[in-house]
CSV table of N, CA and C in Angstrom, one decimal:
chain,number,residue,atom,x,y,z
H,158,MET,N,71.0,-279.2,-118.4
H,158,MET,CA,71.5,-279.0,-119.3
H,158,MET,C,70.9,-278.2,-120.4
H,159,LYS,N,70.2,-277.5,-121.0
H,159,LYS,CA,69.9,-276.2,-120.9
H,159,LYS,C,70.0,-275.2,-120.1
H,160,PHE,N,69.9,-274.7,-118.8
H,160,PHE,CA,70.8,-274.1,-118.1
H,160,PHE,C,71.6,-273.8,-118.5
H,161,TYR,N,73.2,-274.9,-118.8
H,161,TYR,CA,74.1,-274.9,-118.8
H,161,TYR,C,73.7,-274.4,-120.3
H,162,ASN,N,73.6,-274.8,-120.7
H,162,ASN,CA,73.8,-273.8,-122.5
H,162,ASN,C,73.4,-272.5,-122.4
H,163,ALA,N,72.1,-272.0,-121.2
H,163,ALA,CA,71.9,-270.8,-121.8
H,163,ALA,C,72.9,-269.5,-121.0
H,164,PHE,N,73.7,-270.7,-119.4
H,164,PHE,CA,74.3,-269.7,-119.2
H,164,PHE,C,76.0,-269.7,-119.9
H,165,LEU,N,76.9,-270.5,-120.3
H,165,LEU,CA,77.2,-270.2,-121.8
H,165,LEU,C,77.0,-269.6,-122.4
H,166,CYS,N,76.0,-269.2,-122.9
H,166,CYS,CA,75.5,-268.2,-124.1
H,166,CYS,C,75.3,-267.0,-123.6
H,167,GLY,N,74.6,-267.0,-121.8
H,167,GLY,CA,74.9,-265.6,-121.4
H,167,GLY,C,76.4,-264.8,-120.8
H,168,VAL,N,77.5,-265.9,-120.7
H,168,VAL,CA,78.5,-265.4,-120.8
H,168,VAL,C,79.3,-265.1,-121.8
H,169,MET,N,78.8,-265.8,-122.6
H,169,MET,CA,79.9,-265.4,-124.1
H,169,MET,C,79.4,-264.4,-124.3
H,170,LEU,N,78.2,-263.9,-124.4
H,170,LEU,CA,77.5,-262.8,-124.6
H,170,LEU,C,77.8,-261.4,-124.3
H,171,LEU,N,77.7,-261.5,-122.9
H,171,LEU,CA,79.3,-260.2,-122.0
H,171,LEU,C,80.9,-260.2,-122.6
H,172,ALA,N,81.2,-261.6,-122.4
H,172,ALA,CA,82.2,-261.4,-123.2
H,172,ALA,C,82.3,-260.5,-124.3
H,173,THR,N,81.5,-261.0,-125.1
H,173,THR,CA,81.9,-259.8,-126.3
H,173,THR,C,81.5,-258.3,-126.3
H,174,ALA,N,80.7,-258.5,-125.4
H,174,ALA,CA,79.7,-257.2,-125.1
H,174,ALA,C,81.3,-256.0,-125.0
H,175,ALA,N,81.4,-257.2,-123.5
H,175,ALA,CA,83.5,-256.8,-123.3
H,175,ALA,C,84.0,-255.9,-124.1
H,176,CYS,N,84.8,-257.3,-125.7
H,176,CYS,CA,85.3,-256.8,-126.0
H,176,CYS,C,84.5,-255.7,-127.2
H,177,THR,N,83.9,-256.0,-127.9
H,177,THR,CA,83.7,-254.5,-128.5
H,177,THR,C,83.5,-253.2,-128.0
H,178,VAL,N,83.0,-253.3,-126.2
H,178,VAL,CA,83.7,-251.7,-125.2
H,178,VAL,C,85.0,-251.6,-125.7
H,179,ARG,N,85.9,-252.2,-125.3
H,179,ARG,CA,87.5,-252.3,-125.2
H,179,ARG,C,88.1,-252.2,-126.6
H,180,ASN,N,87.2,-252.4,-127.2
H,180,ASN,CA,88.0,-252.3,-128.6
H,180,ASN,C,87.9,-251.0,-129.5
H,181,THR,N,86.5,-250.5,-129.3
H,181,THR,CA,86.3,-249.1,-129.7
H,181,THR,C,87.1,-248.3,-128.7
H,182,GLN,N,87.1,-248.6,-127.9
H,182,GLN,CA,87.3,-247.4,-126.8
H,182,GLN,C,89.5,-247.3,-127.5
H,183,ALA,N,90.3,-248.7,-127.8
H,183,ALA,CA,91.5,-248.9,-128.1
H,183,ALA,C,91.8,-248.8,-129.1
H,184,GLN,N,90.7,-248.3,-130.8
H,184,GLN,CA,90.5,-248.0,-131.9
H,184,GLN,C,90.1,-246.4,-132.1
H,185,LEU,N,89.7,-245.7,-130.7
H,185,LEU,CA,90.0,-244.4,-130.4
H,185,LEU,C,91.1,-243.8,-130.5
H,186,LYS,N,92.4,-243.0,-131.5
H,186,LYS,CA,92.7,-242.2,-131.1
H,186,LYS,C,93.3,-241.3,-130.9
H,187,GLU,N,91.8,-240.6,-131.1
H,187,GLU,CA,91.8,-238.9,-131.2
H,187,GLU,C,90.5,-238.5,-131.2
H,188,GLY,N,90.7,-237.6,-129.1
H,188,GLY,CA,89.1,-237.0,-128.6
H,188,GLY,C,88.7,-237.2,-127.4
H,189,ILE,N,87.8,-238.0,-127.4
H,189,ILE,CA,87.5,-237.4,-125.6
H,189,ILE,C,86.9,-238.7,-124.8
H,190,SER,N,87.2,-239.2,-123.8
H,190,SER,CA,86.6,-240.1,-122.9
H,190,SER,C,86.5,-239.8,-121.6
H,191,GLY,N,85.6,-240.9,-121.3
H,191,GLY,CA,85.7,-240.3,-119.8
H,191,GLY,C,84.0,-241.2,-119.3
H,192,GLN,N,83.8,-240.4,-118.0
H,192,GLN,CA,83.0,-240.9,-117.3
H,192,GLN,C,82.2,-240.1,-116.5
H,193,VAL,N,80.0,-240.5,-116.9
H,193,VAL,CA,79.2,-239.1,-116.7
H,193,VAL,C,78.9,-240.0,-114.9
H,194,THR,N,79.0,-239.3,-113.7
H,194,THR,CA,78.1,-239.5,-112.5
H,194,THR,C,77.8,-238.9,-112.1
H,195,PHE,N,76.7,-239.0,-111.4
H,195,PHE,CA,75.4,-238.5,-110.9
H,195,PHE,C,76.1,-237.8,-109.2
H,196,ALA,N,75.3,-236.7,-108.7
H,196,ALA,CA,75.2,-236.8,-107.0
H,196,ALA,C,74.2,-236.3,-106.4
H,197,GLU,N,73.6,-236.5,-105.8
H,197,GLU,CA,72.5,-236.0,-104.9
H,197,GLU,C,72.7,-236.0,-103.7
H,198,GLY,N,71.7,-234.8,-103.4
H,198,GLY,CA,71.8,-234.9,-101.4
H,198,GLY,C,72.9,-234.6,-100.8
H,199,ASN,N,73.6,-234.6,-99.5
H,199,ASN,CA,74.3,-234.6,-98.8
H,199,ASN,C,75.3,-235.2,-99.4
H,200,MET,N,76.7,-234.3,-99.5
H,200,MET,CA,77.7,-235.0,-100.2
H,200,MET,C,78.8,-234.5,-99.5
H,201,MET,N,78.5,-234.0,-98.1
H,201,MET,CA,79.4,-233.4,-97.3
H,201,MET,C,80.7,-234.6,-97.0
H,202,PRO,N,81.4,-234.4,-96.9
H,202,PRO,CA,82.3,-235.4,-96.3
H,202,PRO,C,81.9,-235.6,-94.6
H,203,GLY,N,82.4,-237.3,-93.7
H,203,GLY,CA,82.0,-237.5,-92.4
H,203,GLY,C,81.7,-238.3,-92.1
H,204,PRO,N,81.2,-238.9,-90.7
H,204,PRO,CA,81.0,-240.0,-90.5
H,204,PRO,C,79.6,-241.0,-91.0
H,205,GLY,N,79.8,-242.1,-91.3
H,205,GLY,CA,78.4,-242.6,-91.7
H,205,GLY,C,78.2,-241.9,-92.9
H,206,GLN,N,78.8,-241.4,-93.5
H,206,GLN,CA,78.5,-240.2,-94.5
H,206,GLN,C,78.5,-241.7,-96.3
H,207,LYS,N,77.1,-242.0,-96.6
H,207,LYS,CA,76.9,-243.1,-98.0
H,207,LYS,C,76.8,-242.7,-99.1
H,208,ASP,N,76.3,-241.4,-99.1
H,208,ASP,CA,76.0,-241.2,-101.1
H,208,ASP,C,77.2,-240.5,-101.8
H,209,THR,N,77.1,-241.0,-102.8
H,209,THR,CA,78.7,-241.2,-103.6
H,209,THR,C,78.2,-241.1,-104.6
H,210,PRO,N,78.6,-240.4,-105.5
H,210,PRO,CA,77.9,-239.5,-107.1
H,210,PRO,C,78.4,-241.5,-107.5
H,211,LYS,N,77.1,-241.4,-108.7
H,211,LYS,CA,77.3,-243.3,-109.4
H,211,LYS,C,77.1,-243.0,-111.1
H,212,GLY,N,77.9,-243.3,-111.7
H,212,GLY,CA,77.4,-243.6,-113.0
H,212,GLY,C,75.7,-243.6,-113.5
H,213,VAL,N,75.4,-242.8,-114.9
H,213,VAL,CA,74.7,-242.6,-115.4
H,213,VAL,C,74.4,-242.1,-116.9
H,214,GLN,N,73.2,-242.6,-117.6
H,214,GLN,CA,73.5,-242.5,-118.3
H,214,GLN,C,72.6,-240.8,-119.4
H,215,ARG,N,73.8,-240.6,-120.0
H,215,ARG,CA,73.6,-239.1,-120.1
H,215,ARG,C,73.7,-239.1,-121.8
H,216,THR,N,73.5,-237.6,-122.8
H,216,THR,CA,73.7,-237.7,-123.7
H,216,THR,C,74.9,-236.3,-123.5
H,217,VAL,N,75.8,-236.5,-124.1
H,217,VAL,CA,76.9,-235.8,-123.9
H,217,VAL,C,76.9,-234.3,-125.4
H,218,PHE,N,76.9,-233.5,-124.9
H,218,PHE,CA,76.9,-232.2,-126.5
H,218,PHE,C,78.1,-231.5,-126.3
H,219,ILE,N,79.0,-231.7,-127.4
H,219,ILE,CA,80.2,-231.3,-127.8
H,219,ILE,C,79.9,-229.7,-128.9
H,220,TYR,N,80.5,-229.1,-128.1
H,220,TYR,CA,80.1,-227.5,-129.0
H,220,TYR,C,82.0,-227.2,-129.2
H,221,GLU,N,81.3,-226.1,-130.0
H,221,GLU,CA,82.7,-225.7,-130.5
H,221,GLU,C,82.2,-224.5,-128.9
H,222,VAL,N,83.8,-224.7,-128.5
H,222,VAL,CA,84.2,-223.6,-127.4
H,222,VAL,C,83.1,-222.1,-126.9
H,223,ALA,N,82.3,-222.7,-126.0
H,223,ALA,CA,81.3,-221.2,-125.9
H,223,ALA,C,81.8,-220.7,-123.9
H,224,GLY,N,81.3,-219.4,-124.2
H,224,GLY,CA,81.7,-218.6,-123.4
H,224,GLY,C,80.4,-217.8,-122.4
H,225,ALA,N,80.1,-218.4,-121.4
H,225,ALA,CA,79.2,-217.3,-120.4
H,225,ALA,C,78.0,-216.8,-121.7
H,226,ALA,N,78.5,-215.7,-122.3
H,226,ALA,CA,78.3,-214.9,-123.3
H,226,ALA,C,77.6,-215.5,-124.6
H,227,ASP,N,77.7,-216.3,-124.0
H,227,ASP,CA,77.4,-217.8,-125.8
H,227,ASP,C,76.5,-218.4,-124.8
H,228,ALA,N,76.0,-218.7,-124.2
H,228,ALA,CA,74.5,-219.2,-123.5
H,228,ALA,C,74.0,-219.0,-122.6
H,229,GLU,N,72.5,-219.2,-122.9
H,229,GLU,CA,71.4,-218.2,-122.3
H,229,GLU,C,70.8,-219.7,-120.8
H,230,GLY,N,70.4,-219.4,-120.1
H,230,GLY,CA,70.6,-219.9,-118.6
H,230,GLY,C,71.2,-218.8,-117.6
H,231,SER,N,70.6,-220.2,-116.3
H,231,SER,CA,71.8,-219.8,-115.1
H,231,SER,C,72.7,-220.7,-114.7
H,232,ALA,N,73.9,-220.0,-114.5
H,232,ALA,CA,74.6,-221.9,-113.8
H,232,ALA,C,74.0,-222.4,-113.2
H,233,PRO,N,74.1,-223.7,-113.3
H,233,PRO,CA,75.3,-224.9,-114.4
H,233,PRO,C,74.2,-225.0,-114.7
H,234,LEU,N,72.5,-224.6,-114.6
H,234,LEU,CA,71.5,-225.4,-116.3
H,234,LEU,C,71.5,-224.1,-117.3
H,235,TYR,N,71.9,-224.1,-118.5
H,235,TYR,CA,71.5,-223.8,-119.7
H,235,TYR,C,70.8,-224.3,-120.6
H,236,THR,N,69.6,-223.5,-120.7
H,236,THR,CA,68.7,-223.5,-121.6
H,236,THR,C,69.0,-223.5,-123.4
H,237,THR,N,70.1,-222.6,-123.7
H,237,THR,CA,70.7,-222.7,-125.3
H,237,THR,C,71.8,-222.7,-124.9
H,238,VAL,N,73.1,-223.0,-125.8
H,238,VAL,CA,74.2,-222.8,-126.3
H,238,VAL,C,74.5,-222.2,-127.7
H,239,ARG,N,74.7,-221.0,-128.0
H,239,ARG,CA,74.5,-220.2,-129.2
H,239,ARG,C,76.4,-221.0,-130.0
H,240,THR,N,77.3,-221.4,-129.7
H,240,THR,CA,77.9,-221.6,-130.8
H,240,THR,C,77.4,-223.5,-131.0
H,241,LYS,N,78.3,-223.3,-132.3
H,241,LYS,CA,78.4,-225.0,-133.1
H,241,LYS,C,78.1,-226.0,-132.8
H,242,LEU,N,77.3,-226.9,-132.9
H,242,LEU,CA,77.5,-228.3,-132.5
H,242,LEU,C,78.3,-229.5,-132.8
H,243,VAL,N,78.8,-229.3,-132.4
H,243,VAL,CA,80.3,-230.4,-133.6
H,243,VAL,C,79.6,-232.4,-133.3
H,244,ALA,N,78.9,-232.7,-132.3
H,244,ALA,CA,78.5,-233.5,-132.3
H,244,ALA,C,78.3,-234.2,-130.2
H,245,LYS,N,77.2,-235.0,-130.5
H,245,LYS,CA,77.0,-236.0,-129.5
H,245,LYS,C,76.9,-237.3,-129.8
H,246,VAL,N,77.2,-237.6,-128.1
H,246,VAL,CA,76.9,-239.2,-127.5
H,246,VAL,C,76.3,-239.5,-126.6
H,247,LYS,N,76.1,-240.9,-126.1
H,247,LYS,CA,75.2,-241.3,-125.3
H,247,LYS,C,76.3,-242.2,-124.2
H,248,SER,N,76.3,-241.7,-123.2
H,248,SER,CA,77.0,-242.8,-122.1
H,248,SER,C,75.9,-243.8,-122.1
H,249,ASP,N,77.0,-245.0,-121.7
H,249,ASP,CA,76.3,-246.4,-121.2
H,249,ASP,C,75.8,-246.5,-120.3
H,250,THR,N,75.0,-247.5,-119.2
H,250,THR,CA,74.3,-247.3,-118.3
H,250,THR,C,75.5,-247.1,-116.5
H,251,ALA,N,76.4,-247.1,-117.2
H,251,ALA,CA,77.7,-247.0,-116.4
H,251,ALA,C,77.6,-245.4,-116.1
H,252,GLY,N,78.0,-245.0,-117.0
H,252,GLY,CA,78.0,-243.8,-117.7
H,252,GLY,C,79.5,-243.7,-118.1
H,253,HIS,N,80.5,-244.7,-118.9
H,253,HIS,CA,81.4,-243.9,-119.5
H,253,HIS,C,80.7,-243.5,-121.3
H,254,TYR,N,81.8,-243.1,-122.1
H,254,TYR,CA,81.2,-242.7,-123.5
H,254,TYR,C,83.0,-242.5,-123.9
H,255,SER,N,83.0,-242.2,-124.8
H,255,SER,CA,84.4,-242.1,-125.7
H,255,SER,C,83.4,-241.5,-127.2
H,256,ILE,N,84.1,-240.0,-127.3
H,256,ILE,CA,83.6,-239.7,-128.8
H,256,ILE,C,85.0,-239.2,-129.6
H,257,ARG,N,85.0,-239.9,-131.0
H,257,ARG,CA,85.8,-239.0,-132.1
H,257,ARG,C,86.3,-237.5,-132.0
H,258,LEU,N,86.9,-237.3,-132.0
H,258,LEU,CA,87.1,-235.3,-132.5
H,258,LEU,C,88.1,-235.3,-132.7
H,259,LYS,N,87.7,-234.1,-134.0
H,259,LYS,CA,89.1,-233.3,-134.5
H,259,LYS,C,90.1,-232.5,-133.3
H,260,PRO,N,92.1,-232.5,-132.9
H,260,PRO,CA,91.7,-231.8,-132.2
H,260,PRO,C,91.6,-230.1,-132.1
H,261,GLY,N,91.3,-228.9,-131.4
H,261,GLY,CA,90.8,-228.7,-131.0
H,261,GLY,C,90.0,-227.8,-129.8
H,262,ARG,N,89.3,-227.3,-129.5
H,262,ARG,CA,88.9,-226.3,-128.3
H,262,ARG,C,87.0,-227.1,-128.1
H,263,TYR,N,86.7,-227.6,-127.7
H,263,TYR,CA,84.6,-227.7,-126.9
H,263,TYR,C,84.6,-227.2,-125.6
H,264,SER,N,83.6,-227.3,-125.9
H,264,SER,CA,82.8,-227.1,-124.3
H,264,SER,C,81.5,-228.4,-124.6
H,265,VAL,N,81.9,-229.3,-123.4
H,265,VAL,CA,81.6,-230.6,-122.9
H,265,VAL,C,80.2,-230.5,-121.9
H,266,LEU,N,78.8,-230.6,-122.5
H,266,LEU,CA,77.9,-230.6,-121.2
H,266,LEU,C,77.3,-231.5,-122.2
H,267,THR,N,76.0,-231.6,-120.4
H,267,THR,CA,75.8,-233.3,-120.6
H,267,THR,C,73.9,-232.6,-121.2
H,268,GLY,N,73.1,-233.1,-121.2
H,268,GLY,CA,72.1,-232.9,-121.5
H,268,GLY,C,71.5,-233.4,-120.0
H,269,GLU,N,69.8,-232.7,-119.9
H,269,GLU,CA,69.4,-232.5,-117.9
H,269,GLU,C,67.8,-232.7,-118.8
H,270,GLU,N,67.1,-232.7,-116.9
H,270,GLU,CA,66.0,-232.4,-117.1
H,270,GLU,C,65.3,-231.9,-118.6
H,271,ASP,N,64.4,-231.6,-118.6
H,271,ASP,CA,63.7,-231.0,-119.6
H,271,ASP,C,65.2,-229.6,-119.9
H,272,GLY,N,65.1,-230.7,-120.8
H,272,GLY,CA,65.6,-230.5,-122.6
H,272,GLY,C,67.8,-229.3,-121.8
H,273,LYS,N,67.2,-229.1,-120.7
H,273,LYS,CA,68.4,-228.1,-120.0
H,273,LYS,C,69.2,-228.7,-120.1
H,274,LEU,N,71.0,-228.1,-120.6
H,274,LEU,CA,72.5,-228.4,-120.1
H,274,LEU,C,73.5,-227.8,-118.9
H,275,PHE,N,74.3,-229.2,-118.3
H,275,PHE,CA,74.8,-229.0,-117.4
H,275,PHE,C,76.1,-228.4,-117.6
H,276,SER,N,77.0,-227.6,-117.3
H,276,SER,CA,77.6,-227.3,-117.2
H,276,SER,C,78.1,-227.2,-115.5
H,277,SER,N,79.3,-227.1,-115.1
H,277,SER,CA,79.3,-226.5,-114.0
H,277,SER,C,80.5,-225.7,-113.8
H,278,LEU,N,81.7,-225.7,-114.7
H,278,LEU,CA,82.6,-225.0,-114.9
H,278,LEU,C,82.9,-224.3,-116.2
H,279,SER,N,84.5,-224.1,-115.3
H,279,SER,CA,84.5,-223.2,-116.5
H,279,SER,C,86.1,-222.5,-116.2
H,280,ASN,N,86.5,-221.9,-116.7
H,280,ASN,CA,88.0,-221.6,-116.6
H,280,ASN,C,88.3,-220.0,-116.2
H,281,ASP,N,89.2,-218.9,-116.7
H,281,ASP,CA,89.7,-217.9,-116.2
H,281,ASP,C,89.5,-217.0,-117.3
H,282,LYS,N,88.9,-217.6,-119.0
H,282,LYS,CA,87.9,-217.2,-119.6
H,282,LYS,C,86.6,-216.6,-119.8
H,283,GLY,N,86.1,-217.9,-118.8
H,283,GLY,CA,84.6,-217.8,-119.0
H,283,GLY,C,84.3,-218.7,-119.8
H,284,GLU,N,85.1,-219.9,-120.3
H,284,GLU,CA,84.6,-220.6,-120.8
H,284,GLU,C,83.5,-222.1,-120.1
H,285,LEU,N,82.4,-222.4,-120.5
H,285,LEU,CA,82.0,-223.4,-120.5
H,285,LEU,C,82.5,-224.6,-120.5
H,286,SER,N,82.4,-225.7,-119.4
H,286,SER,CA,83.8,-227.1,-119.2
H,286,SER,C,84.1,-227.3,-120.3
H,287,PRO,N,85.6,-226.2,-120.6
H,287,PRO,CA,86.3,-226.1,-121.5
H,287,PRO,C,86.7,-227.5,-122.2
H,288,ALA,N,88.1,-228.4,-123.0
H,288,ALA,CA,88.3,-229.5,-123.3
H,288,ALA,C,89.0,-228.9,-125.0
H,289,GLU,N,90.8,-229.6,-124.0
H,289,GLU,CA,91.6,-229.1,-125.2
H,289,GLU,C,91.3,-230.7,-125.6
H,290,VAL,N,91.5,-230.5,-127.2
H,290,VAL,CA,91.9,-232.7,-128.0
H,290,VAL,C,93.2,-231.9,-128.5
H,291,LEU,N,94.4,-232.4,-128.5
H,291,LEU,CA,95.2,-232.3,-128.9
H,291,LEU,C,95.2,-233.8,-129.5
H,292,PRO,N,96.7,-232.8,-131.1
H,292,PRO,CA,97.3,-234.1,-132.1
H,292,PRO,C,97.2,-235.7,-130.9
H,293,ASN,N,96.7,-236.2,-131.6
H,293,ASN,CA,96.8,-238.2,-131.5
H,293,ASN,C,97.2,-238.0,-130.0
H,294,GLU,N,95.8,-237.8,-129.4
H,294,GLU,CA,95.5,-237.9,-128.4
H,294,GLU,C,94.1,-238.2,-128.3
H,295,VAL,N,93.8,-239.0,-126.4
H,295,VAL,CA,92.5,-239.1,-126.3
H,295,VAL,C,92.4,-238.5,-125.1
H,296,LEU,N,91.5,-237.3,-125.0
H,296,LEU,CA,92.1,-236.7,-123.6
H,296,LEU,C,91.0,-237.4,-122.4
H,297,LYS,N,90.8,-237.5,-121.1
H,297,LYS,CA,90.1,-238.3,-120.1
H,297,LYS,C,88.9,-237.2,-119.4
H,298,TYR,N,87.2,-237.4,-119.8
H,298,TYR,CA,87.1,-235.8,-119.8
H,298,TYR,C,85.9,-236.4,-118.4
H,299,ASN,N,86.8,-236.6,-117.8
H,299,ASN,CA,85.3,-236.9,-116.3
H,299,ASN,C,83.6,-235.7,-116.9
H,300,ILE,N,82.9,-236.6,-115.6
H,300,ILE,CA,81.7,-235.3,-116.3
H,300,ILE,C,81.4,-235.4,-114.4
H,301,LEU,N,81.3,-234.4,-113.6
H,301,LEU,CA,80.4,-235.2,-112.3
H,301,LEU,C,79.0,-234.2,-111.9
H,302,VAL,N,77.6,-234.5,-113.0
H,302,VAL,CA,76.3,-233.9,-112.5
H,302,VAL,C,76.1,-233.7,-111.1
H,303,ASN,N,76.1,-232.4,-110.6
H,303,ASN,CA,75.7,-232.0,-109.3
H,303,ASN,C,74.8,-231.1,-109.0
H,304,TYR,N,74.5,-230.6,-109.6
H,304,TYR,CA,73.0,-229.5,-109.2
H,304,TYR,C,71.8,-230.4,-108.3
H,305,LYS,N,72.3,-231.1,-107.8
H,305,LYS,CA,70.6,-231.8,-106.9
H,305,LYS,C,71.9,-231.5,-105.8
H,306,ALA,N,73.0,-231.9,-105.8
H,306,ALA,CA,73.9,-232.2,-104.4
H,306,ALA,C,73.6,-231.1,-103.6
H,307,VAL,N,74.7,-231.3,-102.5
H,307,VAL,CA,74.6,-230.5,-101.4
H,307,VAL,C,75.9,-230.1,-100.7
H,308,TYR,N,76.9,-229.6,-100.1
H,308,TYR,CA,77.8,-228.8,-99.8
H,308,TYR,C,78.1,-228.8,-98.6
């Protein structure tokens, strides 16, 4: 009987947690939502290839849109971004994150080892990891952290 009660309580906790995550995402009307994944080692496609990116917990930093001239360090790891930090959010253990943001243009980077910031993307304007939030929309923005991967 004790096992049954413990099992039932565990199921209820998981169901409540799943509902909380879904409700939070459902309530998000404007902002960014996505998953942070980490890749390392040999990522070349081929027979027997088993390495695949895995969801990871990271702090996601949202800055006012920044160009390479606004950052110190060398791509893809930066030590400083000199535009305004707008927000930050921690992804869950599977890498999922979501954050409410006003419409605008942002740079989305992850916090890595030794306090460095990761961004491997840029556009034709040289903006680091650019993202644009539109009115009444949630931008899906997945981040592949791959500075330890070989292609």
